[in-house]
Coordinates of C-alpha atoms in Angstrom, one line a residue:
M26 CA 4.8 4.4 -8.0
E27 CA 3.7 0.8 -7.4
L28 CA 0.0 0.4 -6.1
K29 CA 1.0 -2.4 -3.7
L30 CA -2.7 -3.3 -3.1
V31 CA -2.0 -5.9 -0.6
Y32 CA 0.2 -3.6 1.5
R33 CA -2.4 -0.8 1.5
A34 CA -5.0 -3.3 2.7
L35 CA -2.7 -4.6 5.4
R36 CA -1.8 -1.1 6.5
K37 CA -5.5 -0.1 6.8
I38 CA -6.1 -3.2 8.9
S39 CA -3.0 -2.2 11.0
D40 CA -4.7 1.2 11.5
W41 CA -7.9 -0.3 12.8
T42 CA -6.0 -3.0 14.9
V43 CA -3.5 -0.7 16.6
T44 CA -6.0 2.2 17.2
G45 CA -8.6 -0.2 18.3
Y46 CA -6.5 -2.2 20.9
Y47 CA -4.4 0.8 22.3
S48 CA -6.0 4.0 23.5
E49 CA -3.3 6.3 22.7
I50 CA -0.4 6.4 20.1
D51 CA 2.1 9.2 20.5
V52 CA 4.6 9.7 17.7
Q53 CA 7.9 11.8 18.2
G54 CA 10.7 12.5 15.8
V55 CA 8.5 12.9 12.7
E56 CA 10.9 15.5 11.4
N57 CA 13.8 13.0 11.3
V58 CA 12.2 10.9 8.6
P59 CA 12.7 12.4 5.0
E60 CA 9.8 12.5 2.6
D61 CA 11.7 10.7 -0.2
G62 CA 15.1 8.7 -0.6
P63 CA 16.4 5.5 0.5
L64 CA 15.9 4.7 4.1
I65 CA 16.5 1.9 6.6
I66 CA 14.3 1.8 9.8
A67 CA 16.0 -0.1 12.6
S68 CA 13.3 -0.6 15.3
T69 CA 13.0 -2.3 18.7
H70 CA 11.0 -5.6 18.6
H71 CA 9.0 -6.2 21.8
N72 CA 5.6 -7.1 20.5
E73 CA 5.8 -9.4 17.5
I74 CA 3.4 -8.5 14.5
I75 CA 2.1 -5.5 16.5
D76 CA 5.5 -3.8 16.0
I77 CA 5.1 -4.2 12.3
A78 CA 1.6 -2.8 12.3
T79 CA 2.6 0.1 14.5
L80 CA 5.5 1.1 12.2
A81 CA 3.4 0.8 9.1
M82 CA 0.7 3.1 10.5
T83 CA 3.0 5.7 12.2
I84 CA 5.7 6.2 9.7
P85 CA 5.7 9.8 8.5
Q86 CA 4.2 10.5 5.1
R87 CA 2.7 7.1 5.1
R88 CA 5.8 5.8 3.2
H89 CA 5.7 2.2 2.2
L90 CA 7.7 0.1 4.6
S91 CA 9.2 -3.2 3.3
F92 CA 10.5 -6.1 5.4
W93 CA 12.6 -9.1 4.5
A94 CA 11.2 -12.5 3.7
K95 CA 12.8 -15.8 2.5
S96 CA 13.4 -16.0 -1.2
T97 CA 12.0 -19.5 -1.3
M98 CA 8.6 -18.0 -0.4
F99 CA 8.5 -16.2 -3.7
A100 CA 8.9 -19.5 -5.8
N101 CA 5.1 -19.9 -6.0
P102 CA 3.8 -17.4 -8.5
L103 CA 0.6 -16.6 -6.5
A104 CA 2.5 -16.3 -3.2
G105 CA 5.3 -14.3 -4.9
A106 CA 2.7 -11.8 -6.3
I107 CA 1.1 -11.4 -2.8
L108 CA 4.4 -10.9 -1.2
S109 CA 5.6 -8.4 -3.7
S110 CA 2.4 -6.6 -3.5
S111 CA 2.8 -6.4 0.3
G112 CA 6.3 -4.9 -0.1
A113 CA 8.3 -7.9 1.1
I114 CA 12.0 -8.1 -0.2
P115 CA 13.3 -11.6 -1.0
V116 CA 16.5 -12.6 0.8
K117 CA 18.6 -15.6 0.0
R118 CA 19.8 -17.7 3.0
N119 CA 22.3 -19.5 0.8
P120 CA 23.1 -17.7 -2.5
N121 CA 25.4 -20.5 -3.6
G122 CA 22.9 -23.4 -3.3
S123 CA 25.4 -26.2 -3.9
S124 CA 27.7 -25.4 -1.0
P125 CA 26.0 -25.0 2.3
P126 CA 27.3 -22.0 4.3
A127 CA 28.1 -22.0 7.9
P128 CA 25.0 -21.4 10.1
P129 CA 23.8 -17.7 10.0
T130 CA 23.4 -15.6 13.1
Q131 CA 19.6 -15.6 12.5
D132 CA 17.1 -16.8 10.1
P133 CA 16.7 -14.4 7.2
S134 CA 13.1 -13.6 8.2
S135 CA 14.4 -12.0 11.3
S136 CA 16.0 -9.3 9.3
T137 CA 19.5 -9.7 10.7
C138 CA 20.9 -12.7 8.8
V139 CA 24.6 -12.3 7.5
P140 CA 25.9 -15.8 6.6
R141 CA 29.5 -16.5 6.2
A142 CA 30.8 -17.6 2.8
P143 CA 31.6 -21.3 2.1
P144 CA 35.3 -22.1 1.7
G145 CA 36.6 -20.9 -1.6
I146 CA 33.8 -18.3 -2.0
D147 CA 34.5 -14.6 -1.7
E148 CA 32.8 -13.3 1.4
G149 CA 32.1 -10.0 -0.1
A150 CA 30.4 -11.5 -3.2
T151 CA 28.3 -13.7 -0.8
R152 CA 27.0 -10.7 1.0
A153 CA 26.4 -8.7 -2.2
M154 CA 24.3 -11.6 -3.4
L155 CA 22.4 -11.8 -0.1
F156 CA 21.4 -8.1 -0.1
R157 CA 21.1 -7.7 -3.9
D158 CA 17.3 -7.2 -3.8
T159 CA 17.6 -5.1 -0.7
S160 CA 20.0 -2.7 -2.6
R161 CA 17.7 -2.6 -5.6
A162 CA 14.8 -1.7 -3.3
L163 CA 16.9 1.0 -1.7
A164 CA 18.0 2.2 -5.1
A165 CA 14.4 2.6 -6.0
R166 CA 14.2 5.0 -2.9
Q167 CA 12.1 2.7 -0.9
V168 CA 12.0 2.2 3.0
V169 CA 13.4 -1.1 4.4
G170 CA 12.3 -2.1 8.0
V171 CA 14.8 -4.1 10.1
F172 CA 14.6 -5.4 13.7
P173 CA 18.3 -5.5 14.9
E174 CA 17.3 -7.6 17.9
G175 CA 16.5 -10.4 15.7
T176 CA 13.3 -11.6 17.4
S177 CA 10.7 -10.3 19.7
Y178 CA 11.6 -10.3 23.4
T179 CA 9.5 -10.3 26.5
Q180 CA 12.2 -8.7 28.6
A181 CA 11.9 -5.0 28.9
A182 CA 15.4 -4.3 27.7
I183 CA 17.5 -4.4 24.6
M184 CA 18.8 -7.9 24.7
Q185 CA 21.1 -8.1 21.6
M186 CA 22.1 -6.1 18.6
L187 CA 22.6 -8.0 15.3
P188 CA 24.2 -6.2 12.4
G189 CA 21.9 -6.8 9.6
A190 CA 20.8 -3.2 9.1
A191 CA 24.4 -2.0 8.9
W192 CA 25.4 -4.7 6.5
A193 CA 22.5 -3.8 4.2
A194 CA 23.6 -0.1 4.3
V195 CA 27.2 -1.1 3.6
E196 CA 26.4 -3.3 0.7
Y197 CA 24.0 -0.6 -0.7
V198 CA 26.9 1.9 -0.9
R199 CA 29.1 -0.7 -2.6
Y200 CA 26.2 -1.5 -5.0
V201 CA 25.7 2.1 -5.9
H202 CA 29.5 2.5 -6.3
E203 CA 29.7 -0.5 -8.7
Q204 CA 26.7 0.8 -10.7
E205 CA 28.5 4.2 -11.1
V206 CA 31.7 2.6 -12.0
D207 CA 30.0 0.5 -14.7
R208 CA 28.3 3.5 -16.2
Q209 CA 31.6 5.5 -16.3
R210 CA 33.2 2.4 -18.2
E211 CA 30.3 2.4 -20.6
D212 CA 30.9 6.1 -21.2
V213 CA 34.6 5.5 -21.8
G214 CA 33.7 2.7 -24.2
K215 CA 31.6 5.1 -26.2
G216 CA 34.4 7.7 -26.3
K217 CA 32.5 10.1 -24.0
G218 CA 35.3 10.6 -21.4
K219 CA 37.8 9.2 -18.9
A220 CA 36.7 6.9 -16.0
V221 CA 37.1 8.4 -12.7
E222 CA 35.8 7.0 -9.5
A223 CA 33.3 9.7 -8.3
E224 CA 32.6 10.2 -4.7
I225 CA 29.5 8.2 -3.6
E226 CA 26.5 10.1 -2.5
T227 CA 23.7 7.7 -1.8
G228 CA 21.5 9.7 0.4
L229 CA 20.9 6.5 2.5
R230 CA 20.1 7.1 6.3
I231 CA 19.4 4.6 9.0
I232 CA 16.9 5.8 11.5
P233 CA 16.7 4.0 14.9
V234 CA 13.1 3.7 16.3
A235 CA 11.9 2.8 19.6
V236 CA 8.3 1.4 20.0
V237 CA 7.5 1.5 23.7
Y238 CA 4.3 0.0 25.1
T239 CA 3.0 1.0 28.6
D240 CA 1.7 -2.4 28.9
K241 CA 1.9 -4.3 25.6
S242 CA -0.6 -7.0 26.3
R243 CA -3.3 -4.9 28.2
Y244 CA -6.3 -3.7 26.2
L245 CA -6.3 0.1 25.9
S246 CA -2.8 0.7 27.1
R247 CA -0.7 3.1 25.3
V248 CA 2.2 3.2 22.7
S249 CA 5.1 5.6 22.3
V250 CA 6.9 5.6 18.9
K251 CA 10.1 7.7 18.6
Y252 CA 12.1 8.2 15.5
G253 CA 15.6 8.9 16.4
A254 CA 18.4 11.0 14.8
P255 CA 19.4 9.9 11.3
I256 CA 22.7 8.1 10.7
F257 CA 24.1 9.3 7.4
I258 CA 25.7 6.3 5.7
D259 CA 27.5 8.6 3.2
S260 CA 30.0 9.7 5.9
Y261 CA 31.3 6.2 5.9
A262 CA 31.8 5.9 2.2
A263 CA 35.4 6.9 2.0
E264 CA 36.4 4.5 4.7
L265 CA 34.6 1.6 3.0
F266 CA 36.9 1.8 -0.1
N267 CA 40.2 2.0 1.9
G268 CA 42.3 -1.2 2.4
D269 CA 40.8 -4.7 2.5
R270 CA 37.2 -4.9 1.5
N271 CA 36.0 -7.3 4.0
E272 CA 38.0 -5.7 7.0
S273 CA 36.9 -2.1 6.1
S274 CA 33.3 -3.3 5.8
R275 CA 33.3 -4.9 9.3
A276 CA 34.9 -1.8 10.8
V277 CA 32.2 0.5 9.3
V278 CA 29.5 -2.1 10.4
K279 CA 30.7 -1.9 13.9
K280 CA 30.6 1.8 14.0
I281 CA 27.2 2.0 12.6
M282 CA 25.8 -0.5 15.0
A283 CA 27.3 1.3 17.9
Q284 CA 25.4 4.4 17.0
V285 CA 22.2 2.5 16.5
E286 CA 22.5 0.7 19.8
T287 CA 23.3 3.9 21.7
Q288 CA 20.1 5.6 20.3
M289 CA 17.9 2.6 20.9
R290 CA 19.0 2.3 24.5
D291 CA 18.5 5.9 25.1
M292 CA 15.0 5.9 23.7
T293 CA 13.8 2.8 25.6
V294 CA 13.4 1.4 29.1
N295 CA 16.2 -0.9 30.1
A296 CA 16.0 -2.9 33.4
L297 CA 18.2 -5.6 34.8
G298 CA 15.4 -8.0 35.9
W299 CA 11.8 -8.5 36.3
D300 CA 11.7 -7.4 40.0
T301 CA 13.0 -3.9 38.9
I302 CA 10.3 -3.7 36.2
C303 CA 7.5 -4.7 38.7
A304 CA 8.9 -2.2 41.2
V305 CA 9.0 0.6 38.6
S306 CA 5.4 -0.2 37.5
M307 CA 4.2 0.0 41.1
A308 CA 6.1 3.3 41.8
R309 CA 4.5 4.9 38.7
S310 CA 1.0 3.9 40.1
I311 CA 1.7 5.2 43.4
L312 CA 3.3 8.6 42.3
W313 CA 0.6 9.2 39.8
D314 CA -2.4 7.1 41.2
D315 CA -2.7 5.7 37.8
E316 CA 0.0 5.1 35.3
D317 CA -2.2 6.3 32.4
K318 CA -1.8 9.8 33.9
I319 CA 1.8 10.0 32.9
P320 CA 2.2 11.9 29.7
L321 CA 3.5 9.5 26.9
K322 CA 6.3 11.9 25.9
D323 CA 7.8 11.7 29.4
W324 CA 7.1 7.8 29.9
V325 CA 10.6 6.6 29.0
E326 CA 12.5 9.2 31.0
I327 CA 10.4 8.7 34.0
S328 CA 10.6 4.9 33.8
Q329 CA 14.4 4.9 33.3
R330 CA 14.9 7.3 36.1
L331 CA 13.0 4.9 38.4
V332 CA 15.1 2.0 37.1
R333 CA 18.1 3.8 38.2
V334 CA 16.6 4.3 41.7
F335 CA 15.8 0.5 42.2
D336 CA 19.0 -0.7 40.6
A337 CA 21.1 1.4 43.0
P338 CA 23.0 -1.0 45.4
E339 CA 22.1 1.0 48.6
E340 CA 20.0 -0.9 51.1
P341 CA 17.0 1.5 51.2
S342 CA 16.6 1.1 47.4
Q343 CA 16.9 -2.6 47.5
H344 CA 14.4 -2.8 50.3
L345 CA 11.9 -0.6 48.6
K346 CA 12.2 -2.6 45.4
S347 CA 11.5 -5.8 47.3
T348 CA 8.4 -4.2 49.0
L349 CA 7.0 -2.8 45.9
T350 CA 7.5 -6.1 44.0
K351 CA 5.5 -7.9 46.7
Y352 CA 2.7 -5.2 46.4
Y353 CA 2.7 -5.6 42.6
A354 CA 2.4 -9.4 43.0
L355 CA -0.6 -9.1 45.5
L356 CA -2.3 -6.7 43.1
H357 CA -1.6 -9.0 40.1
Y358 CA -3.0 -12.2 41.7
A359 CA -6.0 -10.3 43.3
H360 CA -6.7 -9.0 39.7
I361 CA -7.0 -5.4 40.9
R362 CA -5.2 -2.2 40.1
H363 CA -3.7 0.3 42.5
S364 CA -6.1 3.1 41.4
V365 CA -9.1 0.9 42.0
L366 CA -7.7 -0.1 45.5
L367 CA -7.3 3.7 46.3
E368 CA -10.9 4.2 45.2
L369 CA -12.2 1.6 47.6
L370 CA -9.8 2.4 50.5
P371 CA -8.5 5.9 50.3
L372 CA -5.8 7.0 52.8
S373 CA -6.6 9.9 55.1
A374 CA -4.1 12.4 56.5
A375 CA -4.4 10.7 59.9
S376 CA -3.5 7.3 58.5
V377 CA -0.1 8.5 57.7
L378 CA 0.6 9.2 61.4
D379 CA -1.5 6.4 62.9
V380 CA 0.2 3.3 61.4
P381 CA -1.0 -0.1 62.8
P382 CA 1.6 -2.7 63.7
P383 CA 2.6 -5.4 61.1
H384 CA 0.3 -8.5 60.9
S385 CA -2.5 -6.7 62.9
V386 CA -6.1 -7.7 62.3
P387 CA -7.8 -5.2 60.0
G388 CA -9.9 -2.6 61.9
V389 CA -13.6 -2.1 61.2
S390 CA -13.0 0.9 59.0
L391 CA -11.1 -1.3 56.5
L392 CA -14.2 -3.3 56.0
V393 CA -16.8 -0.6 56.2
L394 CA -15.1 2.0 54.0
P395 CA -14.9 -0.2 50.8
T396 CA -18.6 -1.2 51.3
L397 CA -19.6 2.4 51.6
T398 CA -17.6 3.4 48.6
L399 CA -19.3 0.7 46.5
L400 CA -22.7 1.6 47.7
K401 CA -22.0 5.2 47.0
R402 CA -21.0 4.5 43.4
L403 CA -23.7 1.9 42.7
P404 CA -26.2 4.3 41.1
L405 CA -23.6 5.9 38.8
S406 CA -22.4 2.4 38.0
L407 CA -25.8 1.2 37.0
F408 CA -26.5 4.4 34.9
Q409 CA -23.1 3.9 33.1
F410 CA -24.0 0.2 32.5
V411 CA -27.3 1.3 30.8
L412 CA -25.3 3.7 28.6
F413 CA -22.8 1.0 27.9
A414 CA -25.3 -1.4 26.6
P415 CA -25.6 -0.2 22.8
P416 CA -21.8 -0.2 22.2
L417 CA -21.5 -3.6 24.1
L418 CA -23.7 -5.2 21.5
L419 CA -21.1 -4.3 18.9
H420 CA -18.1 -5.2 20.9
L421 CA -19.3 -8.3 22.8
P422 CA -18.1 -10.9 20.2
G423 CA -14.6 -9.2 20.4
Y424 CA -14.5 -9.6 24.2
I425 CA -15.1 -13.3 23.6
T426 CA -13.0 -13.9 20.5
G427 CA -10.0 -12.0 21.7
P428 CA -9.3 -13.8 24.9
L429 CA -10.2 -17.0 23.3
A430 CA -7.6 -16.4 20.5
K431 CA -5.0 -15.7 23.1
R432 CA -5.8 -18.8 25.1
C433 CA -5.7 -21.0 22.1
F434 CA -2.6 -19.7 20.3
A435 CA -0.4 -17.6 22.7
L436 CA 2.1 -19.3 24.9
P437 CA 1.7 -18.3 28.6
E438 CA 5.3 -17.3 29.0
E439 CA 5.3 -15.2 26.0
E440 CA 3.6 -11.8 26.9
E441 CA 4.3 -10.3 23.5
A442 CA 2.1 -13.0 21.8
A443 CA -0.9 -12.0 23.8
A444 CA -1.5 -8.6 22.4
Q445 CA -1.4 -9.7 18.7
F446 CA -3.8 -12.7 19.3
K447 CA -6.2 -10.6 21.4
A448 CA -6.2 -7.7 18.9
I449 CA -6.6 -9.8 15.8
G450 CA -9.1 -12.2 17.5
G451 CA -11.1 -9.4 18.8
G452 CA -11.1 -7.6 15.5
L453 CA -12.3 -10.7 13.8
G454 CA -15.1 -11.1 16.3
I455 CA -16.3 -7.5 15.8
G456 CA -15.9 -7.8 12.0
A457 CA -18.1 -10.9 12.2
N458 CA -20.6 -9.2 14.1
V459 CA -20.7 -6.3 11.7
A460 CA -21.0 -8.7 8.6
L461 CA -23.9 -10.4 10.4
A462 CA -25.7 -7.0 11.0
L463 CA -25.2 -6.1 7.3
G464 CA -26.7 -9.3 6.1
I465 CA -29.7 -8.9 8.5
L466 CA -30.3 -5.3 7.4
W467 CA -30.0 -6.1 3.7
K468 CA -32.3 -9.1 3.8
R469 CA -34.9 -8.2 6.3
N470 CA -35.0 -4.6 7.2
R471 CA -34.8 -2.1 4.4
I472 CA -36.2 0.6 6.6
G473 CA -33.0 0.3 8.6
T474 CA -31.0 2.0 6.0
L475 CA -31.0 5.7 5.1
M476 CA -32.2 5.0 1.5
G477 CA -34.9 2.5 2.6
L478 CA -37.4 5.1 3.4
S479 CA -37.8 6.0 -0.2
E480 CA -40.1 4.1 -2.5
D481 CA -37.3 3.6 -5.1
D482 CA -36.1 0.0 -5.0
N483 CA -32.8 0.8 -6.7
V484 CA -30.1 -1.7 -5.5
V485 CA -27.4 0.9 -5.7
Q486 CA -29.1 3.3 -3.5
R487 CA -29.8 0.6 -1.0
A488 CA -26.2 -0.5 -1.0
L489 CA -25.0 3.0 -0.5
G490 CA -27.5 3.7 2.1
L491 CA -26.7 0.5 4.0
A492 CA -22.9 1.1 3.7
G493 CA -23.1 4.8 4.9
S494 CA -25.6 4.1 7.9
M495 CA -23.6 1.1 9.1
Y496 CA -20.3 3.2 8.8
L497 CA -21.8 6.0 10.8
G498 CA -23.3 3.6 13.3
I499 CA -20.0 1.7 13.7
V500 CA -17.9 4.9 14.2
L501 CA -20.4 6.3 16.7
L502 CA -20.5 3.0 18.8
V503 CA -16.7 2.6 18.7
R504 CA -16.3 6.2 20.0
W505 CA -19.0 5.8 22.5
H506 CA -17.4 2.5 23.7
R507 CA -14.0 4.2 24.0
L508 CA -15.5 7.1 26.0
L509 CA -17.3 5.1 28.4
I510 CA -14.7 2.4 29.0
R511 CA -11.9 5.1 29.5
G512 CA -14.2 7.6 31.3
T513 CA -14.5 6.2 34.7
P514 CA -13.5 9.0 37.1
T515 CA -10.8 8.5 39.8
H516 CA -12.0 10.7 42.7
G517 CA -9.7 9.6 45.3
K518 CA -6.3 11.3 45.4
P519 CA -5.0 10.6 48.8
F520 CA -1.4 10.6 47.8
F521 CA -1.6 14.3 47.1
L522 CA -1.7 14.7 50.9
L523 CA 1.8 13.2 51.0
K524 CA 3.4 14.9 47.8
P525 CA 2.2 16.8 44.8
S526 CA 1.8 14.5 41.9
P527 CA 4.6 15.3 39.3
A528 CA 3.3 16.4 35.8
T529 CA 6.5 15.9 33.9
Y530 CA 9.7 14.0 34.3
S531 CA 11.6 17.0 35.3
Q532 CA 9.6 17.2 38.5
L533 CA 10.2 13.6 39.5
P534 CA 12.1 13.4 42.7
N535 CA 15.8 12.4 42.7
S536 CA 16.8 8.9 44.0
T537 CA 16.8 9.8 47.8
A538 CA 13.5 11.8 47.6
A539 CA 11.9 9.1 45.6
V540 CA 12.8 6.4 48.1
D541 CA 11.6 8.6 51.0
V542 CA 8.2 9.5 49.4
L543 CA 7.4 5.8 48.4
Q544 CA 8.4 4.5 51.8
T545 CA 6.1 7.1 53.4
F546 CA 3.2 5.9 51.3
L547 CA 3.9 2.2 52.0
C548 CA 4.1 2.8 55.8
A549 CA 0.8 4.8 55.5
G550 CA -1.4 2.0 54.2
V551 CA 0.3 -0.7 52.2
S552 CA 3.3 -2.2 54.0
P553 CA 1.4 -3.6 57.1
R554 CA -0.8 -5.7 54.8
I555 CA 2.3 -7.1 52.8
G556 CA 3.9 -8.9 55.6

């Protein structure tokens, strides 16, 4: 077994990054991933490098996960050694360098490139060369990660499905078949028997994976990872070797990708437009007071059911979607969440029946009640701030460097870039702060270490004491910070007066009931202020 030290280091960084940036990671379908054997992971791709980090840290049995990289990146010996140690698999864009092929569907680094052969070159041979190193990796019982969408998308839907994963599987079956035929021919040459084409049993599986973020760019949002049912490639082996090689390969690839796409769509949220996504987000907040109260295992089913409500052509659904989208926009530009608004201005039972006319001047209670709520919570907030000061000293650089990295490097229109730059930038800021503290403790304050109290001036003891005390201190401060930043109670639950909050997706109202409930809430306190 290869050490792959770079991969192990990157995976540990992924652990820290993902668990530090997101508050909860729920993994389902662990039983679908075998402990050993060749495997292709076909994953959704909505959050750039964070997707790779999430897959690396959540894959069952901590199996090594390899992704494709351009073969030219391996030309430099040092870069090649680092890439190999990280588990990268070289892929040739043009296996026949002298004759440029037609443009591929995607760049090889996108994990879905399948170039067409130049005139006069066998298409099957071209594909075999393209996937040669991938087939060798699978033959070594490794795991190959592929993003069938080709690139990371902002849209909350499966935008396209490119066939790279299926072609890799098909070429691996042919690779194993050719290896077996060659072995049997060798045996015949040595007089050991008669060559017979054996049935191919590669053990290869493709497992579709859905990585779904409740809000991929928001700090301390949540992640759901679901490993789907395995697609057994051996069931297509017989079909691959019937008739024309290229035609049979295309037919099998089409069938495999149909299965992959079906599973990926079933495991993700797919909406027709941004207005639907905004309306769904607002509906979740209203039905649960706060989206974070929804169990992650039910998140996709709940969201997709609401998508079907708002994508329905009926007028009530469309009107409700428009109203919720406006409410979402108001909260977004006011930089406030629905749960916070409910804390400041809870609805009473009487407000459901006493609805002011649209565009009316807000009553005195609308101004007094938020003020009283703030004053009531002020002592507790001050006490929480005092408790928050120690972990804030550790995390303060991260709060500065994270948003700064996002502003400098992420494009405003690419939401998926925000998380990776905030997470990495924040981690670097906190890491620099820890390094600074280590240096100060080592140089100036030996008493600050556990071993510093002894008279022994042993450097090893000092180093171990410093490392141990810093590790325990950092773990304590990180957990302290997480507890306080997530521990603000939400006392106001006015929506319970209108309808019990559902605990699972099975209790979510049907389309008609959901429309009625949400309209009742909007009439009670939101709609008059939307206009």
